[in-house]
Tab-separated table of C-alpha atoms in Angstrom:
chain	number	residue	atom	x	y	z
A	299	UNK	CA	7.212	41.635	6.005
A	300	UNK	CA	5.225	39.416	3.913
A	301	UNK	CA	3.452	36.460	4.887
A	302	UNK	CA	3.827	33.312	2.207
A	303	UNK	CA	3.012	29.689	1.955
A	304	UNK	CA	0.117	29.075	3.504
A	305	UNK	CA	-1.500	25.669	3.662
A	306	UNK	CA	-4.093	23.697	5.460
A	307	UNK	CA	-1.809	20.468	6.288
A	308	UNK	CA	-4.514	18.926	8.241
A	309	UNK	CA	-8.738	18.701	7.773
A	310	UNK	CA	-10.355	16.606	10.697
A	311	UNK	CA	-13.912	16.393	11.750
A	312	UNK	CA	-13.263	18.763	14.034
A	313	UNK	CA	-9.372	20.558	13.939
A	314	UNK	CA	-7.470	22.278	11.301
A	315	UNK	CA	-3.668	22.694	11.329
A	316	UNK	CA	-2.596	26.009	9.159
A	317	UNK	CA	0.779	26.686	7.883
A	318	UNK	CA	2.794	29.751	6.607
A	319	UNK	CA	6.064	31.482	6.877
A	320	UNK	CA	6.838	35.272	7.629
A	321	UNK	CA	10.287	36.659	5.721
A	322	UNK	CA	11.335	40.158	5.367
A	323	UNK	CA	9.700	41.391	2.329
A	324	UNK	CA	11.777	42.068	-0.446
A	325	UNK	CA	14.822	39.471	0.515
A	326	UNK	CA	16.424	36.638	-0.525
A	327	UNK	CA	18.563	34.065	1.045
A	328	UNK	CA	20.408	33.245	-2.144
A	329	UNK	CA	17.881	29.820	-3.283
A	330	UNK	CA	15.071	32.341	-4.275
A	331	UNK	CA	13.497	32.457	-0.441
A	332	UNK	CA	12.462	35.309	1.802
A	333	UNK	CA	14.685	35.235	4.825
A	334	UNK	CA	13.135	34.704	7.728
A	335	UNK	CA	11.237	37.272	10.040
A	336	UNK	CA	10.511	36.462	13.344
A	337	UNK	CA	7.090	38.156	14.266
A	338	UNK	CA	3.454	36.522	16.040
A	339	UNK	CA	1.254	34.545	13.946
A	340	UNK	CA	-2.513	33.756	14.651
A	341	UNK	CA	-5.877	32.624	11.983
A	342	UNK	CA	-9.367	34.446	12.235
A	343	UNK	CA	-12.203	32.116	10.972
A	344	UNK	CA	-16.029	32.022	11.049
A	345	UNK	CA	-19.176	30.490	9.308
A	346	UNK	CA	-19.263	33.578	7.220
A	347	UNK	CA	-16.496	35.259	5.373
A	348	UNK	CA	-17.959	38.774	6.218
A	349	UNK	CA	-18.000	37.469	10.129
A	350	UNK	CA	-14.670	35.685	10.798
A	351	UNK	CA	-15.460	36.389	15.092
A	352	UNK	CA	-13.019	33.674	16.461
A	353	UNK	CA	-9.060	34.049	16.637
A	354	UNK	CA	-6.333	31.028	17.310
A	355	UNK	CA	-2.689	32.415	18.207
A	356	UNK	CA	0.618	31.023	18.384
A	357	UNK	CA	1.485	30.688	22.126
A	358	UNK	CA	5.389	31.996	21.164
A	359	UNK	CA	6.777	34.780	17.750
A	360	UNK	CA	8.451	32.662	15.305
A	361	UNK	CA	8.808	32.978	11.350
A	362	UNK	CA	7.246	28.942	10.654
A	363	UNK	CA	4.097	29.695	11.857
A	364	UNK	CA	2.254	26.356	12.711
A	365	UNK	CA	-2.239	26.875	14.011
A	366	UNK	CA	-4.533	24.453	15.609
A	367	UNK	CA	-8.234	24.987	15.342
A	368	UNK	CA	-10.051	22.802	17.167
A	369	UNK	CA	-13.315	22.210	18.525
A	370	UNK	CA	-14.752	22.505	14.727
A	371	UNK	CA	-17.920	21.176	14.039
A	372	UNK	CA	-17.982	18.234	11.632
A	373	UNK	CA	-20.116	18.962	8.561
A	374	UNK	CA	-19.503	22.298	8.973
A	375	UNK	CA	-17.863	25.425	6.476
A	376	UNK	CA	-15.567	27.846	7.616
A	377	UNK	CA	-13.667	30.611	6.558
A	378	UNK	CA	-10.348	31.920	8.172
A	379	UNK	CA	-7.243	34.015	7.270
A	380	UNK	CA	-4.243	33.285	8.615
A	381	UNK	CA	-2.315	36.703	9.422
A	382	UNK	CA	0.619	38.143	11.402
A	383	UNK	CA	1.448	41.321	11.997
A	384	UNK	CA	-1.624	42.683	10.346
A	385	UNK	CA	-0.122	40.846	7.119
A	386	UNK	CA	-2.450	38.417	5.801
A	387	UNK	CA	-0.604	35.040	4.594
A	388	UNK	CA	-0.982	34.317	0.864
A	389	UNK	CA	-1.020	30.028	-0.955
A	390	UNK	CA	1.309	28.283	-1.898
A	391	UNK	CA	1.023	27.887	-5.671
A	392	UNK	CA	0.231	24.442	-7.011
A	393	UNK	CA	-0.811	26.036	-10.609
A	394	UNK	CA	0.979	22.898	-12.385
A	395	UNK	CA	-1.070	20.571	-10.942
A	396	UNK	CA	-3.543	23.005	-10.684
A	397	UNK	CA	-4.270	21.832	-7.194
A	398	UNK	CA	-5.284	24.123	-4.058
A	399	UNK	CA	-3.143	24.248	-1.183
A	400	UNK	CA	-5.380	26.264	0.957
A	401	UNK	CA	-8.763	25.169	1.676
A	402	UNK	CA	-11.333	22.509	-0.037
A	403	UNK	CA	-12.915	25.110	-2.017
A	404	UNK	CA	-11.628	28.009	-4.495
A	405	UNK	CA	-13.364	30.653	-2.379
A	406	UNK	CA	-10.950	33.991	-1.878
A	407	UNK	CA	-8.748	32.779	-4.666
A	408	UNK	CA	-8.287	36.046	-6.874
A	409	UNK	CA	-8.116	38.344	-3.741
A	410	UNK	CA	-4.292	38.717	-1.947
A	411	UNK	CA	-4.790	37.004	1.649
A	412	UNK	CA	-8.748	35.525	1.192
A	413	UNK	CA	-10.555	34.739	3.354
A	414	UNK	CA	-10.854	31.146	1.796
A	415	UNK	CA	-12.918	28.052	3.111
A	416	UNK	CA	-13.088	23.973	4.509
A	417	UNK	CA	-15.686	22.721	5.260
A	418	UNK	CA	-15.189	19.494	7.763
A	419	UNK	CA	-15.423	15.934	7.316
A	420	UNK	CA	-18.051	13.651	9.099
A	421	UNK	CA	-16.288	11.622	11.072
A	422	UNK	CA	-15.420	7.969	10.807
A	423	UNK	CA	-18.559	6.181	12.038
A	424	UNK	CA	-18.509	3.749	14.867
A	425	UNK	CA	-16.604	3.677	17.924
A	426	UNK	CA	-12.614	4.733	17.559
A	427	UNK	CA	-10.457	1.267	17.747
A	428	UNK	CA	-6.883	2.499	17.496
A	429	UNK	CA	-5.049	5.149	15.524
A	430	UNK	CA	-1.447	3.666	13.359
A	431	UNK	CA	1.280	6.615	11.823
A	432	UNK	CA	2.158	5.856	8.606
A	433	UNK	CA	5.632	7.469	7.907
A	434	UNK	CA	8.458	6.877	5.185
A	435	UNK	CA	11.314	8.343	3.665
A	436	UNK	CA	13.406	9.238	7.000
A	437	UNK	CA	17.210	9.080	4.771
A	438	UNK	CA	19.233	8.438	8.371
A	439	UNK	CA	22.946	9.501	7.364
A	440	UNK	CA	21.465	11.733	4.471
A	441	UNK	CA	23.645	15.056	4.174
A	442	UNK	CA	21.976	16.973	1.391
A	443	UNK	CA	18.526	17.221	0.130
A	444	UNK	CA	17.042	17.160	-3.438
A	445	UNK	CA	20.278	16.143	-5.132
A	446	UNK	CA	18.935	14.568	-8.639
A	447	UNK	CA	21.502	12.379	-10.114
A	448	UNK	CA	22.439	13.442	-14.075
A	449	UNK	CA	20.453	17.402	-13.566
A	450	UNK	CA	23.263	19.582	-12.769
A	451	UNK	CA	20.852	22.142	-12.511
A	452	UNK	CA	19.417	20.736	-9.539
A	453	UNK	CA	20.866	22.720	-6.024
A	454	UNK	CA	20.843	20.768	-3.079
A	455	UNK	CA	19.690	21.653	0.565
A	456	UNK	CA	22.098	20.954	3.495
A	457	UNK	CA	20.852	21.853	6.952
A	458	UNK	CA	22.439	24.761	8.383
A	459	UNK	CA	25.632	25.184	9.957
A	460	UNK	CA	25.857	23.922	13.477
A	461	UNK	CA	22.696	21.833	13.528
A	462	UNK	CA	21.657	18.930	14.455
A	463	UNK	CA	21.879	16.383	10.910
A	464	UNK	CA	18.290	16.633	9.125
A	465	UNK	CA	17.433	13.246	8.966
A	466	UNK	CA	18.146	13.363	12.757
A	467	UNK	CA	15.823	16.638	13.531
A	468	UNK	CA	12.766	15.014	11.246
A	469	UNK	CA	12.686	11.569	13.267
A	470	UNK	CA	13.672	12.712	16.707
A	471	UNK	CA	9.835	15.409	15.641
A	472	UNK	CA	8.055	12.527	13.915
A	473	UNK	CA	8.397	9.705	17.451
A	474	UNK	CA	7.009	12.902	19.587
A	475	UNK	CA	4.144	14.131	16.955
A	476	UNK	CA	3.084	10.958	16.478
A	477	UNK	CA	3.129	10.123	20.683
A	478	UNK	CA	1.356	13.840	20.834
A	479	UNK	CA	-1.533	12.687	18.551
A	480	UNK	CA	-2.279	9.769	20.088
A	481	UNK	CA	-1.047	7.116	17.223
A	482	UNK	CA	-0.942	3.442	19.088
A	483	UNK	CA	0.906	1.860	16.942
A	484	UNK	CA	3.611	3.324	13.824
A	485	UNK	CA	4.786	1.351	10.326
A	486	UNK	CA	8.210	2.926	8.669
A	487	UNK	CA	7.819	1.781	4.927
A	488	UNK	CA	11.195	2.272	3.944
A	489	UNK	CA	14.318	4.092	3.041
A	490	UNK	CA	14.917	4.335	6.584
A	491	UNK	CA	18.377	4.683	5.726
A	492	UNK	CA	20.439	7.006	3.379
A	493	UNK	CA	22.221	3.915	1.955
A	494	UNK	CA	21.882	1.207	4.139
A	495	UNK	CA	24.595	1.860	6.222
A	496	UNK	CA	25.176	-0.107	9.375
A	497	UNK	CA	25.997	2.908	11.423
A	498	UNK	CA	22.378	4.856	10.047
A	499	UNK	CA	20.416	2.458	10.081
A	500	UNK	CA	21.278	1.794	13.701
A	501	UNK	CA	21.133	5.691	14.936
A	502	UNK	CA	17.511	4.678	13.149
A	503	UNK	CA	16.571	1.864	15.186
A	504	UNK	CA	17.963	4.147	18.495
A	505	UNK	CA	15.419	7.223	17.112
A	506	UNK	CA	11.861	5.046	16.684
A	507	UNK	CA	12.918	2.772	19.385
A	508	UNK	CA	11.340	5.722	21.184
A	509	UNK	CA	8.619	5.230	20.116
A	510	UNK	CA	8.118	2.135	21.787
A	511	UNK	CA	9.082	-1.494	21.469
A	512	UNK	CA	10.351	-2.955	17.755
A	513	UNK	CA	7.788	-5.693	16.516
A	514	UNK	CA	5.082	-4.716	18.635
A	515	UNK	CA	4.712	-1.452	18.181
A	516	UNK	CA	5.991	-0.127	15.565
A	517	UNK	CA	7.396	-2.623	12.328
A	518	UNK	CA	9.641	-1.627	9.883
A	519	UNK	CA	10.422	-2.584	6.226
A	520	UNK	CA	12.872	-2.123	3.109
A	521	UNK	CA	13.553	1.141	0.858
A	522	UNK	CA	15.378	1.323	-2.190
A	523	UNK	CA	17.735	2.921	-0.082
A	524	UNK	CA	18.348	0.612	2.232
A	525	UNK	CA	19.352	-2.545	0.152
A	526	UNK	CA	22.152	-5.038	0.652
A	527	UNK	CA	25.825	-3.655	0.235
A	528	UNK	CA	27.857	-6.490	-0.657
A	529	UNK	CA	27.498	-10.290	-0.713
A	530	UNK	CA	28.045	-11.173	2.706
A	531	UNK	CA	25.637	-9.838	5.206
A	532	UNK	CA	22.197	-7.260	5.780
A	533	UNK	CA	23.013	-4.285	7.152
A	534	UNK	CA	18.681	-3.687	7.535
A	535	UNK	CA	18.360	-6.792	9.142
A	536	UNK	CA	20.794	-6.870	11.998
A	537	UNK	CA	19.140	-2.702	12.640
A	538	UNK	CA	15.518	-4.594	12.311
A	539	UNK	CA	15.661	-8.672	12.406
A	540	UNK	CA	12.289	-10.426	11.540
A	541	UNK	CA	11.513	-13.005	13.705
A	542	UNK	CA	9.632	-15.821	12.694
A	543	UNK	CA	6.443	-16.635	14.204
A	544	UNK	CA	7.549	-14.053	16.712
A	545	UNK	CA	8.989	-16.186	18.883
A	546	UNK	CA	11.964	-14.371	19.470
A	547	UNK	CA	10.288	-11.409	20.495
A	548	UNK	CA	12.697	-8.977	18.635
A	549	UNK	CA	10.646	-8.328	15.181
A	550	UNK	CA	7.037	-8.923	13.270
A	551	UNK	CA	6.029	-12.412	13.294
A	552	UNK	CA	5.157	-15.120	10.315
A	553	UNK	CA	8.382	-14.692	7.743
A	554	UNK	CA	9.826	-16.871	5.908
A	555	UNK	CA	12.847	-17.240	7.953
A	556	UNK	CA	15.860	-15.779	8.045
A	557	UNK	CA	17.434	-13.482	5.359
A	558	UNK	CA	13.998	-12.311	4.295
A	559	UNK	CA	12.377	-8.464	5.011
A	560	UNK	CA	8.679	-8.648	5.157
A	561	UNK	CA	6.289	-10.517	7.155
A	562	UNK	CA	2.624	-10.377	8.933
A	563	UNK	CA	1.871	-9.892	11.398
A	564	UNK	CA	-2.167	-10.080	13.932
A	565	UNK	CA	-2.740	-6.716	15.262
A	566	UNK	CA	-5.854	-7.469	17.060
A	567	UNK	CA	-7.570	-8.700	14.503
A	568	UNK	CA	-5.690	-5.923	12.196
A	569	UNK	CA	-3.363	-7.477	10.360
A	570	UNK	CA	-0.402	-5.520	9.065
A	571	UNK	CA	1.061	-7.360	6.157
A	572	UNK	CA	4.575	-5.752	5.739
A	573	UNK	CA	6.503	-6.269	1.853
A	574	UNK	CA	10.452	-5.711	1.029
A	575	UNK	CA	9.844	-4.204	-1.810
A	576	UNK	CA	13.252	-3.704	-3.137
A	577	UNK	CA	14.638	-7.616	-2.907
A	578	UNK	CA	16.079	-7.646	-5.238
A	579	UNK	CA	19.841	-6.892	-7.175
A	580	UNK	CA	20.203	-3.618	-8.454
A	581	UNK	CA	21.557	0.423	-7.490
A	582	UNK	CA	18.088	1.447	-6.227
A	583	UNK	CA	17.400	3.748	-9.346
A	584	UNK	CA	15.228	0.930	-10.889
A	585	UNK	CA	11.868	0.201	-10.390
A	586	UNK	CA	10.667	-1.767	-7.109
A	587	UNK	CA	10.777	-5.996	-6.886
A	588	UNK	CA	9.552	-8.516	-4.914
A	589	UNK	CA	11.544	-12.113	-4.971
A	590	UNK	CA	9.595	-15.460	-6.735
A	591	UNK	CA	9.383	-17.065	-3.078
A	592	UNK	CA	8.140	-13.443	-1.869
A	593	UNK	CA	5.982	-12.725	-4.135
A	594	UNK	CA	4.585	-16.046	-4.115
A	595	UNK	CA	4.276	-15.499	-0.122
A	596	UNK	CA	1.682	-12.802	-0.906
A	597	UNK	CA	-0.035	-14.013	-2.548
A	598	UNK	CA	-0.904	-16.746	-0.359
A	599	UNK	CA	-1.238	-14.641	2.641
A	600	UNK	CA	-4.203	-12.850	0.678
A	601	UNK	CA	-5.780	-15.579	0.153
A	602	UNK	CA	-5.902	-16.594	3.482
A	603	UNK	CA	-8.469	-15.033	5.497
A	604	UNK	CA	-9.379	-12.861	2.981
A	605	UNK	CA	-12.339	-11.065	4.871
A	606	UNK	CA	-10.026	-9.890	7.586
A	607	UNK	CA	-9.367	-6.325	7.275
A	608	UNK	CA	-5.597	-5.629	6.152
A	609	UNK	CA	-3.588	-2.695	5.827
A	610	UNK	CA	-0.551	-3.937	3.645
A	611	UNK	CA	2.688	-1.435	3.255
A	612	UNK	CA	5.906	-0.858	1.181
A	613	UNK	CA	8.614	1.182	-0.132
A	614	UNK	CA	6.930	1.538	-3.473
A	615	UNK	CA	4.045	2.185	-4.725
A	616	UNK	CA	1.435	0.303	-7.021
A	617	UNK	CA	1.192	3.643	-9.702
A	618	UNK	CA	2.227	7.393	-9.649
A	619	UNK	CA	-0.154	9.261	-10.796
A	620	UNK	CA	-0.732	12.861	-12.112
A	621	UNK	CA	2.830	14.127	-11.444
A	622	UNK	CA	3.803	17.868	-12.322
A	623	UNK	CA	7.764	15.644	-13.137
A	624	UNK	CA	8.439	12.919	-15.202
A	625	UNK	CA	7.385	9.685	-14.017
A	626	UNK	CA	9.948	7.163	-14.485
A	627	UNK	CA	9.687	3.223	-14.291
A	628	UNK	CA	12.173	3.371	-11.122
A	629	UNK	CA	9.517	5.272	-9.159
A	630	UNK	CA	6.979	2.440	-8.574
A	631	UNK	CA	6.736	-1.138	-8.361
A	632	UNK	CA	7.268	-3.392	-11.428
A	633	UNK	CA	4.255	-3.258	-13.483
A	634	UNK	CA	3.524	-6.608	-13.085
A	635	UNK	CA	3.410	-6.888	-10.721
A	636	UNK	CA	1.771	-4.023	-9.146
A	637	UNK	CA	-0.980	-5.328	-11.651
A	638	UNK	CA	-1.064	-8.595	-10.248
A	639	UNK	CA	-1.489	-7.498	-6.813
A	640	UNK	CA	-4.339	-5.451	-7.476
A	641	UNK	CA	-5.646	-8.113	-8.962
A	642	UNK	CA	-4.909	-10.277	-5.888
A	643	UNK	CA	-6.901	-7.447	-3.632
A	644	UNK	CA	-9.766	-7.061	-6.033
A	645	UNK	CA	-10.356	-10.815	-4.631
A	646	UNK	CA	-9.373	-9.923	-0.694
A	647	UNK	CA	-12.255	-7.994	0.203
A	648	UNK	CA	-10.599	-7.450	3.688
A	649	UNK	CA	-7.484	-4.998	2.664
A	650	UNK	CA	-8.854	-1.328	2.726
A	651	UNK	CA	-5.126	0.246	2.742
A	652	UNK	CA	-1.781	0.247	1.299
A	653	UNK	CA	0.362	2.601	2.253
A	654	UNK	CA	3.222	3.527	0.289
A	655	UNK	CA	6.788	5.844	0.289
A	656	UNK	CA	9.563	6.438	-2.325
A	657	UNK	CA	7.895	9.521	-4.149
A	658	UNK	CA	8.167	11.527	-1.144
A	659	UNK	CA	4.834	12.449	-1.859
A	660	UNK	CA	1.058	12.981	-0.216
A	661	UNK	CA	-1.417	11.313	-3.057
A	662	UNK	CA	-4.815	9.193	-2.375
A	663	UNK	CA	-5.422	6.622	-5.310
A	664	UNK	CA	-8.089	4.476	-5.623
A	665	UNK	CA	-8.164	2.138	-8.658
A	666	UNK	CA	-10.840	0.894	-10.172
A	667	UNK	CA	-9.568	-2.420	-9.900
A	668	UNK	CA	-9.870	-2.396	-6.846
A	669	UNK	CA	-12.073	0.100	-5.780
A	670	UNK	CA	-12.484	-1.402	-1.799
A	671	UNK	CA	-8.204	-0.305	-0.861
A	672	UNK	CA	-6.976	3.536	-0.782
A	673	UNK	CA	-3.492	3.778	-2.365
A	674	UNK	CA	-1.440	6.097	0.083
A	675	UNK	CA	1.706	7.700	-0.885
A	676	UNK	CA	3.331	9.518	1.881
A	677	UNK	CA	5.161	12.794	1.920
A	678	UNK	CA	8.551	12.051	3.384
A	679	UNK	CA	9.325	12.388	6.879
A	680	UNK	CA	13.378	13.797	6.085
A	681	UNK	CA	12.154	17.538	4.542
A	682	UNK	CA	9.130	19.361	3.220
A	683	UNK	CA	6.455	18.897	4.497
A	684	UNK	CA	8.011	16.886	6.975
A	685	UNK	CA	5.389	14.864	8.331
A	686	UNK	CA	3.656	11.715	8.923
A	687	UNK	CA	-0.227	10.054	8.137
A	688	UNK	CA	-2.125	9.255	11.353
A	689	UNK	CA	-4.775	6.205	10.295
A	690	UNK	CA	-7.240	6.135	13.013
A	691	UNK	CA	-9.662	3.395	12.530
A	692	UNK	CA	-12.825	2.935	14.227
A	693	UNK	CA	-15.380	0.144	13.826
A	694	UNK	CA	-17.255	1.763	10.820
A	695	UNK	CA	-14.461	2.973	8.883
A	696	UNK	CA	-11.232	5.345	8.881
A	697	UNK	CA	-9.352	8.458	8.538
A	698	UNK	CA	-6.222	9.134	6.756
A	699	UNK	CA	-4.904	12.866	8.433
A	700	UNK	CA	-1.328	13.827	7.270
A	701	UNK	CA	0.387	16.250	10.081
A	702	UNK	CA	3.943	18.155	9.943
A	703	UNK	CA	5.965	17.750	12.858
A	704	UNK	CA	5.368	20.956	14.907
A	705	UNK	CA	8.820	21.342	16.410
A	706	UNK	CA	10.764	24.013	16.396
A	707	UNK	CA	13.964	23.199	14.336
A	708	UNK	CA	11.325	20.358	12.588
A	709	UNK	CA	9.470	23.374	11.121
A	710	UNK	CA	12.253	25.479	10.570
A	711	UNK	CA	14.474	22.946	8.066
A	712	UNK	CA	10.804	21.898	6.418
A	713	UNK	CA	10.596	25.595	5.114
A	714	UNK	CA	14.196	25.441	4.316
A	715	UNK	CA	13.731	22.293	2.073
A	716	UNK	CA	10.165	23.240	0.432
A	717	UNK	CA	13.128	24.788	-2.379
A	718	UNK	CA	14.184	21.363	-3.296
A	719	UNK	CA	13.452	20.834	-7.332
A	720	UNK	CA	14.379	24.611	-7.947
A	721	UNK	CA	11.306	25.674	-5.449
A	722	UNK	CA	9.078	23.633	-7.242
A	723	UNK	CA	8.907	20.653	-4.378
A	724	UNK	CA	5.805	22.327	-2.954
A	725	UNK	CA	3.574	21.492	-6.120
A	726	UNK	CA	4.242	17.643	-5.567
A	727	UNK	CA	5.209	16.577	-2.244
A	728	UNK	CA	2.454	18.645	-0.135
A	729	UNK	CA	-1.010	16.637	-2.403
A	730	UNK	CA	-2.784	18.580	-5.155
A	731	UNK	CA	-5.702	18.228	-3.168
A	732	UNK	CA	-6.780	18.219	0.835
A	733	UNK	CA	-7.938	15.391	-0.193
A	734	UNK	CA	-4.491	13.838	-1.015
A	735	UNK	CA	-3.759	13.983	2.745
A	736	UNK	CA	-6.766	13.921	4.219
A	737	UNK	CA	-9.428	11.513	3.538
A	738	UNK	CA	-12.622	9.736	5.564
A	739	UNK	CA	-13.674	6.544	4.183
A	740	UNK	CA	-16.790	4.362	5.239
A	741	UNK	CA	-16.434	0.671	5.584
A	742	UNK	CA	-17.049	-2.191	8.592
A	743	UNK	CA	-13.895	-2.779	10.364
A	744	UNK	CA	-15.704	-3.809	13.266
A	745	UNK	CA	-13.377	-7.106	13.825
A	746	UNK	CA	-10.579	-5.084	14.900
A	747	UNK	CA	-10.181	-5.205	18.537
A	748	UNK	CA	-9.350	-1.612	21.114
A	749	UNK	CA	-5.655	-0.787	20.856
A	750	UNK	CA	-4.354	-2.625	24.203
A	751	UNK	CA	-6.567	-5.737	23.668
A	752	UNK	CA	-5.424	-8.672	22.398
A	753	UNK	CA	-7.087	-11.111	20.574
A	754	UNK	CA	-6.663	-14.669	19.857
A	755	UNK	CA	-3.904	-15.252	16.512
A	756	UNK	CA	-5.711	-16.562	13.543
A	757	UNK	CA	-4.712	-19.820	11.584
A	758	UNK	CA	-1.518	-18.647	9.873
A	759	UNK	CA	-1.159	-15.866	11.604
A	760	UNK	CA	0.634	-14.532	14.639
């Protein structure tokens, strides 16, 4: 038996989530991947590499191991080894990006199975106010992951026969995990469907309604896959209508009117702005773009209450950096618009986070034009690594922590879909460092009310 693909997925001030895979040694499932071998798994750990005197074990035998360490101390360095049936797990290689999948230091590299090392961060200062699940790229209706147009050597990965469609498996797991991790709100940054089909968007609405009430507990924006089809109607808005000023009770507040899929909403002092980054004609493969009307509306909203704590989310990122694969214009927002948005952020000190999807990877970026804004790309829900980012807002700052969904079917599909891009997908999607998917930022967010406490709306926002 072999234990491989070890990853330190989540790292907070008091816990860590560690995953790996066990397979039959020397086997090949036809995609260059080990045939799963079901066995037990445990993580031994401690504060000295020679004294791994604590153990966390799984409650069941599996090939897709998911162990959570709890009760850790902030600011403490820990050493750990993951193992199954006495075999130490080896890391997911990230040599294309010179990355580290298993720790915050290089301790243990050059050995066969560690121990590896991580240091827990300090928590965000102050009292916890609320938590928001940041997710994207559900792709309801998709049947094959990893197909790349014009690249015939890229073999797509499909679900095993007899199992539920993987976007539904991962969508249900998202809702369950977000609830389990204490998310008070959920925002989904586009590509909710695979192609904008009414039935797929309706199914996405049904799944997300399991989290709560649309426009109150969760919010959705359009991605390029959700683009309009034809001249008549808009299936995305049929499933996720935007209500002006919240008057209809069936969608987010303060949008520009019928036919638009962008909005601003006040959540007890936290302002969220949802952008439609594919409000344009096109086949979905070119760069994202805001219409002139939306662009003007957005810049005006940033000027309004420029000091108010604000989170922006939209499908296309403003920039794509440090990719091991070629970067094309279709992977980001229109360059001119992105530059103007960054300039607008520089004049809006209340903006602290811009959440994007589309790239299907975890990547944290801070640019000199607006150093007070974290640009966070989040890995896709629908495939490896398969999860969401939890934003934990405190009075004195915030934390961003990525969680893989942990249900058995979700873990099985996540492992199966890591073979996307000829097996190179983890080099891109996981995040080149633990900090790309787990970070803490100190800043004053004391103007936000705790979850469940409602404050009067500010002028110009609902």
